[in-house]
N, CA, C and O of each residue as an XYZ file, in Angstrom:
480
protein
N    -116.142     19.322    -18.101
C    -114.994     19.000    -18.925
C    -114.071     20.197    -19.108
O    -112.906     20.012    -19.461
N    -114.552     21.431    -18.878
C    -113.713     22.615    -19.068
C    -112.554     22.659    -18.089
O    -111.481     23.158    -18.428
N    -112.748     22.148    -16.885
C    -111.716     22.243    -15.873
C    -110.758     21.079    -15.841
O    -109.856     21.061    -15.003
N    -110.913     20.106    -16.716
C    -110.049     18.936    -16.711
C    -108.963     19.123    -17.760
O    -109.248     19.332    -18.939
N    -107.721     19.045    -17.315
C    -106.584     19.220    -18.206
C    -106.081     17.857    -18.643
O    -105.525     17.105    -17.842
N    -106.276     17.542    -19.912
C    -105.873     16.243    -20.440
C    -104.369     16.071    -20.463
O    -103.868     14.951    -20.360
N    -103.649     17.161    -20.595
C    -102.198     17.087    -20.746
C    -101.499     16.539    -19.504
O    -100.467     15.880    -19.630
N    -102.022     16.788    -18.336
C    -101.320     16.345    -17.137
C    -101.960     15.106    -16.497
O    -101.649     14.779    -15.352
N    -102.832     14.428    -17.206
C    -103.400     13.187    -16.692
C    -104.651     13.349    -15.851
O    -105.114     12.384    -15.244
N    -105.207     14.552    -15.803
C    -106.409     14.777    -14.997
C    -107.556     13.854    -15.398
O    -108.267     13.331    -14.540
N    -107.732     13.659    -16.686
C    -108.869     12.863    -17.161
C    -108.813     11.455    -16.589
O    -109.818     10.939    -16.103
N    -107.645     10.836    -16.646
C    -107.523      9.480    -16.111
C    -107.746      9.450    -14.606
O    -108.390      8.534    -14.095
N    -107.228     10.430    -13.900
C    -107.418     10.454    -12.449
C    -108.888     10.659    -12.078
O    -109.396     10.012    -11.162
N    -109.562     11.550    -12.783
C    -110.988     11.775    -12.520
C    -111.781     10.499    -12.812
O    -112.630     10.098    -12.016
N    -111.507      9.872    -13.935
C    -112.216      8.629    -14.282
C    -111.945      7.539    -13.253
O    -112.851      6.787    -12.892
N    -110.713      7.449    -12.782
C    -110.370      6.450    -11.774
C    -111.130      6.705    -10.476
O    -111.634      5.766     -9.860
N    -111.217      7.963    -10.056
C    -111.963      8.300     -8.832
C    -113.437      7.944     -8.969
O    -114.030      7.366     -8.058
N    -114.020      8.288    -10.104
C    -115.432      7.965    -10.330
C    -115.628      6.454    -10.366
O    -116.604      5.941     -9.819
N    -114.712      5.747    -11.003
C    -114.805      4.285    -11.065
C    -114.791      3.679     -9.658
O    -115.618      2.822     -9.345
N    -113.861      4.118     -8.816
C    -113.801      3.600     -7.450
C    -115.063      3.946     -6.666
O    -115.568      3.128     -5.898
N    -115.564      5.148     -6.862
C    -116.787      5.546     -6.165
C    -117.963      4.679     -6.602
O    -118.749      4.230     -5.767
N    -118.085      4.443     -7.904
C    -119.184      3.609     -8.393
C    -119.074      2.177     -7.893
O    -120.074      1.563     -7.518
N    -117.866      1.652     -7.888
C    -117.670      0.282     -7.391
C    -117.974      0.208     -5.894
O    -118.436     -0.824     -5.407
N    -117.718      1.293     -5.166
C    -117.963      1.309     -3.721
C    -119.441      1.398     -3.385
O    -119.926      0.668     -2.520
N    -120.160      2.285     -4.058
C    -121.570      2.489     -3.736
C    -122.495      1.714     -4.658
O    -123.649      1.454     -4.318
N    -121.987      1.349     -5.821
C    -122.720      0.502     -6.751
C    -124.106      0.983     -7.078
O    -124.315      2.138     -7.451
N    -125.050      0.082     -6.932
C    -126.415      0.323     -7.367
C    -127.202      1.218     -6.421
O    -128.396      1.434     -6.627
N    -126.568      1.729     -5.413
C    -127.263      2.587     -4.461
C    -127.487      4.001     -4.988
O    -128.228      4.772     -4.378
N    -126.861      4.355     -6.111
C    -126.964      5.722     -6.608
C    -127.388      5.799     -8.076
O    -126.727      6.477     -8.864
N    -128.468      5.124     -8.461
C    -128.853      5.182     -9.879
C    -129.288      6.566    -10.332
O    -129.321      6.842    -11.532
N    -129.622      7.437     -9.393
C    -130.063      8.781     -9.750
C    -128.964      9.616    -10.402
O    -129.260     10.595    -11.087
N    -127.720      9.249    -10.204
C    -126.621     10.033    -10.769
C    -126.312      9.664    -12.217
O    -125.540     10.350    -12.886
N    -126.915      8.585    -12.695
C    -126.542      8.079    -14.014
C    -126.733      9.111    -15.117
O    -125.842      9.286    -15.948
N    -127.858      9.789    -15.148
C    -128.136     10.722    -16.234
C    -127.103     11.846    -16.299
O    -126.562     12.131    -17.368
N    -126.830     12.477    -15.174
C    -125.865     13.576    -15.194
C    -124.442     13.071    -15.418
O    -123.653     13.723    -16.102
N    -124.111     11.921    -14.849
C    -122.786     11.346    -15.058
C    -122.585     10.971    -16.523
O    -121.548     11.283    -17.109
N    -123.564     10.309    -17.110
C    -123.464      9.917    -18.514
C    -123.344     11.137    -19.422
O    -122.538     11.146    -20.352
N    -124.141     12.159    -19.153
C    -124.063     13.379    -19.952
C    -122.696     14.038    -19.866
O    -122.160     14.507    -20.870
N    -122.141     14.071    -18.675
C    -120.802     14.636    -18.506
C    -119.726     13.828    -19.206
O    -118.800     14.388    -19.792
N    -119.852     12.515    -19.144
C    -118.871     11.650    -19.815
C    -118.941     11.787    -21.328
O    -117.916     11.803    -22.009
N    -120.148     11.885    -21.841
C    -120.315     12.055    -23.288
C    -119.675     13.377    -23.729
O    -118.949     13.424    -24.722
N    -119.947     14.420    -22.994
C    -119.375     15.730    -23.314
C    -117.848     15.681    -23.224
O    -117.159     16.174    -24.118
N    -117.324     15.098    -22.166
C    -115.882     14.992    -21.979
C    -115.239     14.191    -23.110
O    -114.212     14.598    -23.654
N    -115.838     13.060    -23.461
C    -115.263     12.206    -24.497
C    -115.264     12.900    -25.856
O    -114.325     12.736    -26.635
N    -116.295     13.663    -26.141
C    -116.342     14.375    -27.420
C    -115.309     15.498    -27.500
O    -114.919     15.905    -28.594
N    -114.867     15.998    -26.352
C    -113.857     17.059    -26.327
C    -112.449     16.468    -26.256
O    -111.555     16.920    -26.971
N    -112.242     15.461    -25.403
C    -110.890     14.959    -25.156
C    -110.648     13.534    -25.634
O    -109.498     13.165    -25.874
N    -111.679     12.731    -25.780
C    -111.597     11.376    -26.338
C    -110.526     10.490    -25.710
O    -109.759      9.841    -26.421
N    -110.474     10.463    -24.410
C    -109.564      9.553    -23.720
C    -110.232      8.193    -23.559
O    -111.424      8.113    -23.260
N    -109.470      7.132    -23.756
C    -110.039      5.795    -23.672
C    -110.539      5.465    -22.266
O    -111.404      4.604    -22.106
N    -110.007      6.136    -21.251
C    -110.459      5.868    -19.883
C    -111.943      6.203    -19.717
O    -112.609      5.638    -18.849
N    -112.464      7.113    -20.536
C    -113.896      7.434    -20.496
C    -114.703      6.246    -21.023
O    -115.778      5.944    -20.505
N    -114.193      5.583    -22.037
C    -114.849      4.370    -22.540
C    -114.831      3.277    -21.473
O    -115.826      2.585    -21.260
N    -113.700      3.137    -20.817
C    -113.588      2.131    -19.761
C    -114.572      2.431    -18.633
O    -115.261      1.533    -18.149
N    -114.634      3.679    -18.222
C    -115.572      4.078    -17.169
C    -117.013      3.822    -17.613
O    -117.847      3.414    -16.805
N    -117.302      4.056    -18.868
C    -118.647      3.777    -19.390
C    -118.981      2.294    -19.278
O    -120.124      1.934    -18.997
N    -117.995      1.439    -19.496
C    -118.245     -0.006    -19.360
C    -118.495     -0.378    -17.899
O    -119.277     -1.285    -17.616
N    -117.842      0.311    -16.982
C    -118.087      0.087    -15.548
C    -119.515      0.511    -15.201
O    -120.190     -0.158    -14.418
N    -119.970      1.607    -15.777
C    -121.339      2.071    -15.547
C    -122.337      1.022    -16.036
O    -123.331      0.750    -15.364
N    -122.076      0.438    -17.197
C    -122.951     -0.632    -17.698
C    -122.939     -1.803    -16.724
O    -123.992     -2.362    -16.415
N    -121.755     -2.183    -16.235
C    -121.654     -3.264    -15.245
C    -122.515     -2.978    -14.015
O    -123.275     -3.832    -13.558
N    -122.381     -1.778    -13.497
C    -123.018     -1.438    -12.225
C    -124.521     -1.186    -12.318
O    -125.256     -1.508    -11.385
N    -124.987     -0.618    -13.423
C    -126.374     -0.172    -13.488
C    -127.269     -0.990    -14.415
O    -128.458     -0.692    -14.527
N    -126.741     -1.997    -15.071
C    -127.541     -2.745    -16.047
C    -128.683     -3.534    -15.419
O    -129.625     -3.906    -16.118
N    -128.622     -3.794    -14.135
C    -129.697     -4.553    -13.493
C    -130.923     -3.690    -13.181
O    -131.953     -4.208    -12.750
N    -130.813     -2.378    -13.398
C    -131.940     -1.471    -13.202
C    -132.709     -1.338    -14.518
O    -132.245     -0.649    -15.426
N    -133.867     -1.978    -14.643
C    -134.612     -1.910    -15.906
C    -134.968     -0.489    -16.336
O    -135.084     -0.212    -17.530
N    -135.139      0.398    -15.383
C    -135.509      1.772    -15.734
C    -134.339      2.569    -16.315
O    -134.539      3.666    -16.838
N    -133.138      2.035    -16.228
C    -131.956      2.745    -16.710
C    -131.479      2.257    -18.073
O    -130.494      2.768    -18.607
N    -132.171      1.272    -18.636
C    -131.746      0.686    -19.905
C    -131.623      1.735    -21.006
O    -130.643      1.730    -21.752
N    -132.593      2.627    -21.120
C    -132.540      3.646    -22.167
C    -131.340      4.578    -21.971
O    -130.672      4.940    -22.940
N    -131.070      4.959    -20.743
C    -129.924      5.814    -20.467
C    -128.604      5.138    -20.799
O    -127.686      5.771    -21.323
N    -128.514      3.838    -20.489
C    -127.299      3.095    -20.817
C    -127.136      2.948    -22.322
O    -126.021      3.014    -22.839
N    -128.235      2.750    -23.019
C    -128.183      2.686    -24.479
C    -127.723      4.033    -25.049
O    -126.932      4.077    -25.991
N    -128.222      5.116    -24.476
C    -127.810      6.441    -24.916
C    -126.322      6.674    -24.711
O    -125.650      7.239    -25.574
N    -125.810      6.239    -23.567
C    -124.381      6.367    -23.283
C    -123.573      5.561    -24.283
O    -122.611      6.061    -24.867
N    -123.965      4.318    -24.475
C    -123.279      3.433    -25.411
C    -123.305      4.015    -26.825
O    -122.276      4.057    -27.499
N    -124.456      4.455    -27.265
C    -124.619      4.995    -28.622
C    -123.817      6.274    -28.836
O    -123.293      6.508    -29.925
N    -123.722      7.093    -27.808
C    -123.018      8.373    -27.936
C    -121.509      8.203    -28.046
O    -120.831      9.086    -28.572
N    -120.973      7.103    -27.568
C    -119.525      6.892    -27.614
C    -119.055      6.422    -28.992
O    -117.890      6.608    -29.344
N    -119.933      5.829    -29.758
C    -119.553      5.255    -31.043
C    -119.018      6.236    -32.070
O    -117.933      6.009    -32.605
N    -119.731      7.319    -32.374
C    -119.268      8.202    -33.453
C    -117.849      8.746    -33.256
O    -117.045      8.714    -34.188
N    -117.536      9.237    -32.074
C    -116.193      9.778    -31.826
C    -115.154      8.658    -31.891
O    -114.061      8.849    -32.424
N    -115.500      7.496    -31.350
C    -114.564      6.371    -31.378
C    -114.270      5.946    -32.809
O    -113.113      5.725    -33.167
N    -115.310      5.829    -33.628
C    -115.097      5.430    -35.014
C    -114.333      6.497    -35.793
O    -113.560      6.176    -36.696
N    -114.546      7.750    -35.449
C    -113.779      8.833    -36.080
C    -112.287      8.665    -35.790
O    -111.451      8.796    -36.684
N    -111.971      8.379    -34.542
C    -110.576      8.200    -34.127
C    -109.963      6.980    -34.801
O    -108.857      7.046    -35.339
N    -110.690      5.866    -34.768
C    -110.139      4.610    -35.265
C    -110.100      4.528    -36.783
O    -109.311      3.762    -37.336
N    -110.938      5.302    -37.466
C    -110.943      5.246    -38.930
C    -109.926      6.205    -39.554
O    -109.722      6.186    -40.768
N    -109.297      7.030    -38.743
C    -108.237      7.906    -39.252
C    -107.048      7.043    -39.690
O    -106.933      5.881    -39.300
N    -106.192      7.615    -40.482
C    -105.017      6.874    -40.949
C    -104.213      6.377    -39.745
O    -103.842      7.159    -38.870
N    -103.955      5.091    -39.714
C    -103.231      4.418    -38.624
C    -103.959      4.540    -37.284
O    -103.342      4.408    -36.226
N    -105.254      4.787    -37.327
C    -106.028      4.972    -36.100
C    -106.009      3.771    -35.183
O    -105.894      3.922    -33.966
N    -106.119      2.587    -35.742
C    -106.108      1.378    -34.916
C    -104.747      1.181    -34.255
O    -104.667      0.835    -33.077
N    -103.689      1.401    -35.013
C    -102.337      1.201    -34.486
C    -101.961      2.249    -33.441
O    -101.259      1.947    -32.476
N    -102.425      3.462    -33.635
C    -102.050      4.562    -32.738
C    -102.922      4.653    -31.485
O    -102.594      5.388    -30.554
N    -104.013      3.920    -31.459
C    -104.956      4.018    -30.335
C    -105.354      2.648    -29.792
O    -106.541      2.328    -29.735
N    -104.374      1.836    -29.393
C    -104.721      0.486    -28.918
C    -105.601      0.492    -27.666
O    -106.439     -0.394    -27.498
N    -105.420      1.480    -26.791
C    -106.261      1.551    -25.590
C    -107.710      1.852    -25.955
O    -108.631      1.326    -25.331
N    -107.911      2.690    -26.956
C    -109.267      2.998    -27.414
C    -109.917      1.752    -27.995
O    -111.092      1.484    -27.742
N    -109.160      0.996    -28.767
C    -109.678     -0.263    -29.324
C    -110.095     -1.186    -28.187
O    -111.213     -1.701    -28.184
N    -109.207     -1.398    -27.224
C    -109.490     -2.295    -26.097
C    -110.695     -1.834    -25.287
O    -111.588     -2.623    -24.981
N    -110.710     -0.556    -24.947
C    -111.771     -0.060    -24.073
C    -113.126      0.023    -24.776
O    -114.161     -0.198    -24.148
N    -113.129      0.338    -26.068
C    -114.396      0.343    -26.794
C    -114.910     -1.082    -26.972
O    -116.110     -1.331    -26.863
N    -114.007     -2.010    -27.244
C    -114.405     -3.417    -27.352
C    -114.983     -3.905    -26.025
O    -115.982     -4.623    -26.006
N    -114.357     -3.516    -24.922
C    -114.869     -3.893    -23.602
C    -116.260     -3.314    -23.380
O    -117.149     -4.001    -22.876
N    -116.451     -2.055    -23.753
C    -117.767     -1.431    -23.608
C    -118.809     -2.187    -24.437
O    -119.909     -2.460    -23.957
N    -118.468     -2.516    -25.652
C    -119.397     -3.273    -26.512
C    -119.735     -4.627    -25.898
O    -120.898     -5.030    -25.867
N    -118.719     -5.320    -25.414
C    -118.946     -6.635    -24.790
C    -119.828     -6.517    -23.554
O    -120.758     -7.303    -23.375
N    -119.539     -5.543    -22.705
C    -120.348     -5.354    -21.487
C    -121.795     -5.028    -21.840
O    -122.730     -5.541    -21.224
N    -121.961     -4.184    -22.823
C    -123.321     -3.835    -23.222
C    -124.059     -5.080    -23.716
O    -125.200     -5.321    -23.321
N    -123.422     -5.859    -24.565
C    -124.073     -7.059    -25.108
C    -124.319     -8.096    -24.012
O    -125.370     -8.736    -24.004
N    -123.378     -8.273    -23.092
C    -123.547     -9.226    -22.003
C    -124.702     -8.857    -21.088
O    -125.491     -9.714    -20.689
N    -124.794     -7.585    -20.760
C    -125.776     -7.157    -19.764
C    -127.097     -6.678    -20.359
O    -128.149     -6.842    -19.741
N    -127.050     -6.089    -21.549
C    -128.236     -5.427    -22.064
C    -128.630     -5.860    -23.472
O    -129.669     -5.427    -23.972
N    -127.849     -6.685    -24.111
C    -128.112     -7.065    -25.492
C    -129.483     -7.684    -25.715
O    -130.128     -7.416    -26.729
N    -129.923     -8.492    -24.796
C    -131.230     -9.130    -24.909
C    -132.385     -8.159    -24.724
O    -133.459     -8.340    -25.298
N    -132.158     -7.125    -23.918
C    -133.225     -6.153    -23.620
C    -133.467     -5.196    -24.774
O    -134.544     -4.608    -24.878
N    -132.463     -5.032    -25.651
C    -132.580     -4.074    -26.726
C    -133.404     -4.583    -27.898
O    -133.645     -3.838    -28.847
N    -133.838     -5.825    -27.851
C    -134.605     -6.404    -28.974
C    -136.049     -5.979    -28.950
O    -136.824     -6.376    -29.821
């Protein structure tokens, strides 16, 4: 996250590249989930771009069929909540961050669709 400059759109471009790569190779690379999730969590806590939430929902889409990855996906999902709620609970947070609202809602929906039953 140190080398990504949020001001010039680097974060969105990096997330887009990772998203395309994941969609291309899909479930063939579950070994990258732990390091990718850790990097995304760190990046989101520093820069809090909604594209990181969107990318996290893509990760849930792609890797939820791997039973051994359920805990890692739960960790990713859980780690995004505190920063998101901090942003949205600020004064006018919902109005000023519509993309964050949309992307966090999408992440929640994807998690519940793919993994909600497994978490019981």
